[in-house]
Structures are given as C-alpha cells and as structure tokens.
Amino acid sequence: MSEHPDRRHRAVPLLIKCLCVCLMPFIALKILGMGYLPYDDALRHVAKAINGKPWTEILVLNPQFGLDHNFGWHVILTLLHKAMGWQQEALIAFSVTFLFTVFAILPVFRLKRGEAWLAALLVTLIANQGLATRFFTGRPYVLSMAVLMLICFLWLQMKDNGLRPPLLWGITVAAITLAVWAHGVWYLFVLPVMALVLASWWRNAMALAGCWLAGSFLGGLLTGHPVGYLLQAVQIAGQAFGQHTVQRVLAGEFQPSDGVFTFVMMIVLAIFARKLVTGQWPSIFGNPLFLLVVLCWLFGLKVGRFWSDWGVPATMVWLALNFETILEELLPADSFRNLALSAFLGMAIYANMINDVGSRWTLHLNSVFLDASKPEIKELMPADGGIIYSPDMTVFYQTFYQNPSAGWRYALGFEPALMPPEDLNVFRSYQWNYGDTRALEPWIRKMRPEDRMILRGGSATAAPPGLVWREGTPGLWIGRLPAAPVKTNAPAAGNQ
C-alpha cells in the first residue's frame, strides 16, 4: 500500500508534460473554430499546393527569381492535398495547428519540468499579446523558430549536453535541413554560431557552423537546386532591403522594433528573481543563449523580424531554463502543488490566447473574397492569360486563395522584390506618393483587354482614368479597358 502514493507522485511530472502536449493543439483548434483565417502568406501556400504550377505561371516575376522559396513546405501541402483530398480550409487548419503545436511543445521534451515552459509562454504572451497572432500565421518560419529553440537547448545552454557528438551533429543537421527545405531562410542560422563565438565557446561554434552549412546544403539539395536555392534566398533579402529610399515603404514585418521595453523589463525581473531565490546570479555575458537574445534585440532595432522570429524564441528558452532553476528551489517536481500550478498556468495561457482582443481571430468573418465561381464575379475577372494589377498585396493573397486554379497571373505577389524592375518601379512610386493612384498610370498604359486592375477602398470616381470600373465586392473595385468600338462597313456616300 505504501508504494501507491510514491507512484502517484512520480506520475506528476508526466501528467504535467501530458497537459502541455494536449493543451497546445486544443488551443489552435479552438481558435480555428472561431473562424480564424491567417491574413497573408499561409493563404498563398495552400493555394500554391492546390494550383500545382510554378510561381512563374502564377506571378509576373523578375527572371532571376524563378525558384520556389518555400519548396519543402509546398511539397508537404501538395502531398496532403493529393493524398487526403484536402482543400483550402483543411490545409489552413493543418498549417496553423501543426506548426504552432511543434513550436509550442518541443521545449517540453528538453526540459525536466514542463511547468517552466508554461510559465515562459505565459509571461511572453503577457509581455506582448500580439505575439499570439505571430505564432498562428501558419507560415513555415514557425518551423524555423522551433528549430532555433532546439539549437538553443542542444548547443547554447551548456558545453556538454550529454549527447555523443555523432548523435548531436546528426540531430542538428537533420533539423536545419528540414527548416531550410521548408522555409528557405538558411543564412539566419548563423546567429547562434555568432553567439557561441561571442561567448568564446570555440569548439562548439566550429561544430555548429559545420552542422549549419551541411544542413543548409542538404536542404537546398532536396529542392534539386542546391546552389541556386540558397543563392536566391540571399538575393531576395538583398533586393527586399536594397531598394528603399525611405523606411516607411518597408513591409510591416520588416520595420524596426520599438526596443520591446516590456521584454527587457521581464528579463531583468527574471534575473533578480533567480538571484533572490537561489542566491546566485545567472550567467549572462559568458552565456551564449543570453548573448543570442542580446544579438537579436540589437538587430531587431533595424529589422523587427530579428526579434520577433529569432529573439523571442531564444528569450523563451532562456526564461524557461531560469524558471526551471527557480522552481527546483521552491517546489519538488513530484509535488501535487506543482500539478496545481501547472493547471493554473495552462488555464491562464488558454484564456490569454483565445480571447478575441481587437477581433484578431474573427476579423476574417467580415471579409468577402473575389470568387470567380460566381457568375457575377467571373465576368469581372481577367480572362485566361490575363494579369491582375494591384498595389495591394492582400488582393493577391485573398484572390489566389479563393481561386487557386484560375488562369490569370498577378503583377504583385507576396514580395515586391520579386517583380520585374519596371513593375517594381511603379509599385515603389505608388508607395512613395502615399497611395496616389496616378502613379499606376504606367500599368494602365500596358494593360490588355484580358487584364484587370483591382483597387481597394474609395470609389470608381476616385480611381485612375482610362479604365471602366465596377465594384466586385464591397470596397474592392475592378477596372478594365473600355470595349473597343464596333467597326461597321458604312456605305459610300454615292451609293445612298
């Protein structure tokens, strides 16, 4: 009889980890059930999987950017579409749920105490509630975030993590290969290598650098273009950041961060809390994980995605490790009070994430996409081989998602840097002039009868002249060239 209480106590850590594993997909499915639909790239990923054509047949592209930048992710979605028959909604649900779940449960398997990860996630959400939508975009960068956290656990928290080098190298190479194959942004995995160099962990830095380069090459190799795939990723980044005269024309996620004061204060409080509870200061300047956080914060002052996509997951790992040390001092791992604490943290995370502040999960319910399967919309859309000209990227995302197999192309897709130079100049002029539609006149001059221009907001009287405008959906205007006058064979004057 005396063994039963001990068994129950030993089951507490396992129950906590089970709570973590079950909670995360449940939250994702709950949010999807509220009508949530990502607003940008997830839409074009699933449409690309259904379409099955290369980007050169979907977008009007600069010839040097012909490769698929997210090759592996599209392979996965295409296989699901063909094997399971999944259409747009099912593929979106998979994208959001799978990616968030991988990101949100991976640390549970690397920590001794799952409640430390719950605490880190909750504190992060409180520090910046907007990050919840960043975790639920259904885009493959979330997979890269998960791989970064794995690298933080395996390489940056201690010089010897107990894994034999061949196994450690194999896991790391496989993870980076997967991230590069699916996401394409291989060069940013240099950041943890830089953190190891700054901490003077030279052997680890050289070993991780080797794994990074090997994984990047293998990720490119899986696309069939081992050099071109990696080179194009760098070229796209250079083009995206090298063509701006003012910062305001950058995409929102490329804007600099504001210094994330709440995160800085949260880190400071965690440092003092660890000192107060354990009597020891955590390692900072000799800790490559902390140095990675500092690097990402610094680079984020230039480009916000350094912080949101790399600094945030690194910070969450750092917080979880510190919370774990604090909990070891305060609560035994097998205490039932620990189970109660975990239940409280789980409920708080659930309540925080499913709340619909700012209509973040239900905003899509008011959106009406252009659906060419409806006769009244079909007559307004381009003919096969036509081009949609629009300075609004949401027009591409929503229209491509709703009409993945349509026979037209888009002048502006998911990244302006991919456009031919002449079209990019028109788009930049439109941005430079704060959305003045007169900047779109070069597009109008080269439009053909099968082409269309789509503008959001305003009215037909505010649209640029030279086109006939009709409202496709509320607030979305579609312009086409006027019909050519009908030629008649008028009789000669002398025959009348």
Coordinates of C-alpha atoms in Angstrom, one line a residue, residues 115-470:
E115 CA 5.6 23.9 -16.0
A116 CA 8.7 26.0 -16.6
W117 CA 7.8 26.2 -20.3
L118 CA 4.2 27.0 -19.4
A119 CA 5.5 29.9 -17.3
A120 CA 7.8 31.1 -20.0
L121 CA 5.0 31.0 -22.6
L122 CA 2.5 32.8 -20.3
V123 CA 5.0 35.6 -19.4
T124 CA 5.8 36.1 -23.1
L125 CA 2.2 36.4 -24.1
I126 CA 1.6 38.9 -21.3
A127 CA 4.6 40.9 -22.3
N128 CA 3.4 41.2 -25.9
Q129 CA -0.1 39.9 -26.6
G130 CA 0.4 40.5 -30.3
L131 CA 2.8 37.6 -30.5
A132 CA -0.1 35.1 -30.3
T133 CA -1.1 36.0 -33.9
R134 CA 2.6 35.7 -34.9
F135 CA 2.6 32.1 -33.6
F136 CA -0.6 31.3 -35.5
T137 CA 0.2 32.6 -39.0
G138 CA 0.5 29.0 -40.5
R139 CA 3.8 30.0 -42.2
P140 CA 6.9 27.8 -42.2
Y141 CA 9.0 30.4 -40.4
V142 CA 7.3 29.0 -37.3
L143 CA 9.2 25.7 -38.0
S144 CA 12.5 27.6 -38.2
M145 CA 11.6 29.1 -34.8
A146 CA 11.2 25.6 -33.4
V147 CA 14.5 24.5 -34.9
L148 CA 16.2 27.5 -33.4
M149 CA 14.8 26.6 -29.9
L150 CA 16.2 23.1 -30.4
I151 CA 19.6 24.5 -31.2
C152 CA 19.4 26.7 -28.1
F153 CA 18.7 23.6 -25.9
L154 CA 21.4 21.4 -27.6
W155 CA 24.2 23.9 -28.1
L156 CA 23.8 27.2 -26.2
Q157 CA 22.8 26.3 -22.6
M158 CA 25.8 24.1 -21.7
K159 CA 29.1 23.0 -23.3
D160 CA 28.3 19.3 -22.8
N161 CA 24.6 18.3 -23.0
G162 CA 25.2 14.6 -22.6
L163 CA 24.7 13.7 -26.2
R164 CA 27.5 12.0 -28.1
P165 CA 28.9 14.2 -30.9
P166 CA 27.7 12.0 -33.8
L167 CA 24.1 12.0 -32.4
L168 CA 24.2 15.7 -31.6
W169 CA 25.5 16.6 -35.1
G170 CA 23.0 14.3 -36.8
I171 CA 20.0 15.8 -35.0
T172 CA 21.2 19.3 -35.7
V173 CA 21.9 18.7 -39.4
A174 CA 18.5 17.0 -39.8
A175 CA 16.7 19.8 -38.1
I176 CA 18.4 22.6 -40.1
T177 CA 17.9 20.6 -43.3
L178 CA 14.2 20.4 -42.6
A179 CA 13.9 24.1 -41.8
V180 CA 15.9 25.2 -44.9
W181 CA 14.0 22.9 -47.2
A182 CA 10.6 24.1 -45.9
H183 CA 11.3 27.8 -45.1
G184 CA 14.4 28.7 -47.3
V185 CA 15.9 31.3 -44.9
W186 CA 19.2 29.4 -44.2
Y187 CA 21.5 32.3 -43.6
L188 CA 19.9 33.4 -40.3
F189 CA 21.1 30.2 -38.5
V190 CA 24.4 31.9 -38.4
L191 CA 23.1 33.8 -35.4
P192 CA 23.5 31.0 -32.8
V193 CA 27.0 30.4 -34.2
M194 CA 27.8 34.1 -33.6
A195 CA 26.5 33.8 -30.0
L196 CA 28.9 30.9 -29.4
V197 CA 31.8 32.9 -30.8
L198 CA 31.0 35.9 -28.6
A199 CA 30.9 33.5 -25.6
S200 CA 34.3 32.1 -26.6
W201 CA 32.9 28.6 -26.9
W202 CA 35.1 28.0 -29.9
R203 CA 34.8 24.2 -30.4
N204 CA 31.0 24.4 -30.2
A205 CA 31.0 27.3 -32.6
M206 CA 33.0 25.4 -35.2
A207 CA 30.9 22.3 -34.8
L208 CA 27.6 24.1 -35.0
A209 CA 28.9 26.1 -38.0
G210 CA 29.7 22.8 -39.8
C211 CA 26.2 21.5 -39.0
W212 CA 24.6 24.7 -40.2
L213 CA 26.5 24.6 -43.6
A214 CA 25.8 20.9 -44.0
G215 CA 22.1 21.3 -43.2
S216 CA 21.8 24.3 -45.5
F217 CA 23.4 22.4 -48.4
L218 CA 21.2 19.3 -47.8
G219 CA 18.1 21.5 -47.6
G220 CA 19.0 23.1 -50.9
L221 CA 19.9 19.7 -52.4
L222 CA 16.4 18.4 -51.6
T223 CA 14.9 21.1 -53.9
G224 CA 17.1 19.9 -56.8
H225 CA 18.9 23.3 -56.8
P226 CA 21.5 23.1 -54.0
V227 CA 23.3 26.3 -55.0
G228 CA 20.6 28.3 -56.8
Y229 CA 18.1 27.8 -53.9
L230 CA 20.5 29.1 -51.3
L231 CA 21.7 31.9 -53.5
Q232 CA 18.2 33.1 -54.4
A233 CA 17.3 33.4 -50.7
V234 CA 20.2 35.8 -50.2
Q235 CA 19.3 37.7 -53.4
I236 CA 15.7 38.1 -52.3
A237 CA 16.8 39.6 -49.0
G238 CA 19.2 41.9 -50.7
Q239 CA 16.6 43.0 -53.1
A240 CA 14.0 43.5 -50.4
F241 CA 16.2 45.7 -48.3
G242 CA 18.3 47.4 -51.0
Q243 CA 15.6 49.2 -53.0
H244 CA 14.2 51.6 -50.4
T245 CA 14.9 55.3 -50.1
V246 CA 12.7 55.7 -47.0
Q247 CA 11.9 53.3 -44.2
R248 CA 8.1 53.8 -44.4
V249 CA 7.8 51.7 -47.6
L250 CA 9.1 48.6 -46.0
A251 CA 6.7 45.8 -45.3
G252 CA 5.3 45.9 -41.8
E253 CA 7.3 42.9 -40.5
F254 CA 10.5 44.5 -41.9
Q255 CA 10.0 47.6 -39.8
P256 CA 12.3 48.1 -36.9
S257 CA 11.2 47.0 -33.4
D258 CA 10.5 49.6 -30.7
G259 CA 13.1 48.2 -28.3
V260 CA 10.5 45.9 -26.7
F261 CA 10.7 47.6 -23.3
T262 CA 8.3 45.1 -21.7
F263 CA 10.6 42.2 -22.7
V264 CA 13.7 43.9 -21.4
M265 CA 12.0 44.5 -18.1
M266 CA 10.8 40.9 -18.0
I267 CA 14.3 39.6 -18.5
V268 CA 15.7 42.0 -15.8
L269 CA 13.0 40.8 -13.3
A270 CA 13.8 37.1 -14.1
I271 CA 17.5 37.8 -13.4
F272 CA 16.7 39.3 -10.0
A273 CA 14.1 36.6 -9.2
R274 CA 16.8 33.9 -9.8
K275 CA 19.2 35.8 -7.5
L276 CA 16.5 36.2 -4.8
V277 CA 15.5 32.5 -4.8
T278 CA 18.8 30.7 -5.5
G279 CA 21.3 33.3 -4.1
Q280 CA 23.2 33.2 -7.4
W281 CA 23.2 35.5 -10.4
P282 CA 22.5 33.7 -13.7
S283 CA 25.4 33.6 -16.2
I284 CA 25.0 36.4 -18.7
F285 CA 28.0 37.6 -20.7
G286 CA 29.5 34.1 -20.8
N287 CA 26.2 32.5 -21.7
P288 CA 25.7 32.1 -25.5
L289 CA 22.0 31.8 -25.1
F290 CA 21.7 35.1 -23.4
L291 CA 24.1 36.6 -25.9
L292 CA 21.8 35.4 -28.7
V293 CA 18.9 37.2 -27.1
V294 CA 21.0 40.4 -27.0
L295 CA 22.1 40.0 -30.6
C296 CA 18.5 39.5 -31.8
W297 CA 17.4 42.5 -29.7
L298 CA 20.1 44.7 -31.3
F299 CA 19.5 43.6 -34.9
G300 CA 15.7 44.0 -34.2
L301 CA 16.3 47.7 -33.8
K302 CA 17.0 47.6 -37.6
V303 CA 14.6 44.8 -38.7
G304 CA 11.9 43.7 -36.3
R305 CA 11.8 40.1 -37.5
F306 CA 15.2 39.5 -36.0
W307 CA 13.5 40.0 -32.7
S308 CA 10.0 38.5 -33.3
D309 CA 11.2 35.4 -35.1
W310 CA 14.6 34.7 -33.5
G311 CA 14.9 36.8 -30.4
V312 CA 11.5 35.8 -28.9
P313 CA 12.0 32.0 -29.1
A314 CA 15.6 32.4 -27.8
T315 CA 14.2 34.5 -24.9
M316 CA 11.5 31.9 -24.2
V317 CA 14.1 29.2 -23.9
W318 CA 16.3 31.4 -21.6
L319 CA 13.2 32.2 -19.4
A320 CA 12.2 28.5 -19.2
L321 CA 15.6 27.4 -18.1
N322 CA 15.7 30.1 -15.4
F323 CA 12.2 29.3 -14.3
E324 CA 13.2 25.7 -14.0
T325 CA 16.1 26.6 -11.7
I326 CA 13.8 28.7 -9.6
L327 CA 11.1 26.0 -9.4
E328 CA 13.7 23.5 -8.3
E329 CA 14.3 25.6 -5.2
L330 CA 10.6 26.3 -4.5
L331 CA 8.7 23.2 -5.4
P332 CA 9.6 19.5 -5.7
A333 CA 8.9 18.2 -9.2
D334 CA 6.6 15.4 -7.9
S335 CA 4.6 17.7 -5.6
F336 CA 0.8 17.9 -6.2
R337 CA 1.1 21.6 -5.7
N338 CA 3.2 21.6 -8.8
L339 CA 0.4 19.9 -10.7
A340 CA -2.0 22.6 -9.4
L341 CA 0.4 25.3 -10.5
S342 CA 0.7 23.8 -14.0
A343 CA -3.1 23.6 -14.3
F344 CA -3.3 27.3 -13.3
L345 CA -0.7 28.2 -15.9
G346 CA -2.4 26.2 -18.6
M347 CA -5.8 27.8 -17.9
A348 CA -4.2 31.3 -18.0
I349 CA -2.5 30.5 -21.3
Y350 CA -5.8 29.2 -22.7
A351 CA -7.7 32.3 -21.5
N352 CA -5.0 34.7 -22.9
M353 CA -4.7 33.0 -26.3
I354 CA -8.4 32.5 -27.2
N355 CA -9.5 36.0 -26.2
D356 CA -10.5 37.9 -29.3
V357 CA -8.9 41.3 -28.4
G358 CA -9.1 43.6 -31.4
S359 CA -11.1 40.9 -33.3
R360 CA -7.7 39.2 -34.0
W361 CA -9.3 35.8 -34.5
T362 CA -12.7 36.8 -36.1
L363 CA -11.7 39.7 -38.3
H364 CA -11.9 37.4 -41.4
L365 CA -15.6 36.8 -40.8
N366 CA -16.4 40.2 -42.3
S367 CA -14.2 39.7 -45.4
V368 CA -15.6 38.8 -48.8
F369 CA -13.1 37.4 -51.3
L370 CA -13.5 37.6 -55.1
D371 CA -14.9 34.2 -56.0
A372 CA -14.8 33.6 -59.8
S373 CA -17.0 30.6 -59.4
K374 CA -19.9 33.1 -59.0
P375 CA -21.2 34.2 -62.5
E376 CA -21.5 37.9 -61.4
I377 CA -17.8 37.9 -60.3
K378 CA -16.4 35.7 -63.1
E379 CA -17.5 38.3 -65.7
L380 CA -15.4 40.9 -63.9
M381 CA -12.2 38.9 -63.6
P382 CA -9.3 38.6 -66.1
A383 CA -9.5 36.1 -68.9
D384 CA -7.1 33.2 -69.1
G385 CA -3.6 34.5 -69.6
G386 CA -4.6 37.9 -68.2
I387 CA -2.8 39.8 -65.4
I388 CA -4.2 41.3 -62.2
Y389 CA -2.5 44.7 -61.5
S390 CA -2.9 45.8 -57.9
P391 CA -0.7 47.7 -55.4
D392 CA -2.4 45.8 -52.6
M393 CA -0.8 42.5 -51.6
T394 CA -4.0 41.4 -49.8
V395 CA -5.6 41.3 -53.2
F396 CA -3.1 38.7 -54.2
Y397 CA -3.4 36.6 -51.0
Q398 CA -7.2 36.6 -50.9
T399 CA -7.9 36.2 -54.6
F400 CA -5.3 33.5 -55.1
Y401 CA -6.6 31.6 -52.1
Q402 CA -10.2 31.8 -53.3
N403 CA -9.3 31.0 -56.9
P404 CA -6.2 28.8 -56.7
S405 CA -6.6 27.2 -60.2
A406 CA -7.5 30.4 -62.1
G407 CA -5.7 31.0 -65.4
W408 CA -4.5 34.6 -64.7
R409 CA -1.3 35.9 -63.1
Y410 CA -0.6 38.6 -60.6
A411 CA 1.8 41.6 -61.1
L412 CA 2.3 41.9 -57.3
G413 CA 2.5 38.8 -55.2
F414 CA 3.9 38.1 -51.8
E415 CA 7.2 40.1 -52.1
P416 CA 7.6 43.2 -54.2
A417 CA 11.3 42.4 -54.7
L418 CA 10.3 39.5 -57.0
M419 CA 8.7 41.9 -59.5
P420 CA 10.3 42.9 -62.8
P421 CA 12.2 46.2 -62.4
E422 CA 9.6 48.2 -64.4
D423 CA 6.7 46.9 -62.3
L424 CA 8.7 47.4 -59.1
N425 CA 9.3 51.0 -60.0
V426 CA 5.5 51.6 -60.5
F427 CA 4.8 50.0 -57.1
R428 CA 7.5 52.0 -55.3
S429 CA 6.2 55.2 -56.9
Y430 CA 2.8 54.4 -55.6
Q431 CA 4.2 53.8 -52.1
W432 CA 6.4 56.9 -52.3
N433 CA 3.3 59.1 -53.2
Y434 CA 1.3 57.7 -50.3
G435 CA -1.1 55.7 -52.5
D436 CA -1.7 58.2 -55.2
T437 CA -3.4 56.2 -58.0
R438 CA -1.8 58.4 -60.6
A439 CA 1.4 56.5 -60.0
L440 CA -0.3 53.5 -61.5
E441 CA -0.7 55.0 -65.0
P442 CA 2.3 53.0 -66.5
W443 CA 0.4 49.9 -65.6
I444 CA -2.8 51.2 -67.2
R445 CA -0.9 52.1 -70.4
K446 CA 0.3 48.5 -70.9
M447 CA -2.9 46.7 -69.9
R448 CA -4.5 44.4 -72.4
P449 CA -8.2 43.6 -72.8
E450 CA -7.8 40.4 -70.8
D451 CA -6.1 42.2 -67.9
R452 CA -7.6 43.9 -64.8
M453 CA -6.7 46.4 -62.2
I454 CA -8.0 45.9 -58.7
L455 CA -8.0 48.7 -56.1
R456 CA -9.3 48.7 -52.5
G457 CA -11.4 51.4 -51.0
G458 CA -12.6 54.7 -52.5
S459 CA -15.0 54.7 -55.4
A460 CA -14.9 54.5 -59.2
T461 CA -14.7 58.3 -59.3
A462 CA -11.5 58.3 -57.3
A463 CA -9.9 55.6 -59.4
P464 CA -7.4 56.5 -62.1
P465 CA -8.9 57.3 -65.5
G466 CA -8.7 55.3 -68.6
L467 CA -10.5 52.2 -67.3
V468 CA -14.1 51.1 -66.8
W469 CA -14.6 50.4 -63.1
R470 CA -17.1 48.1 -61.3

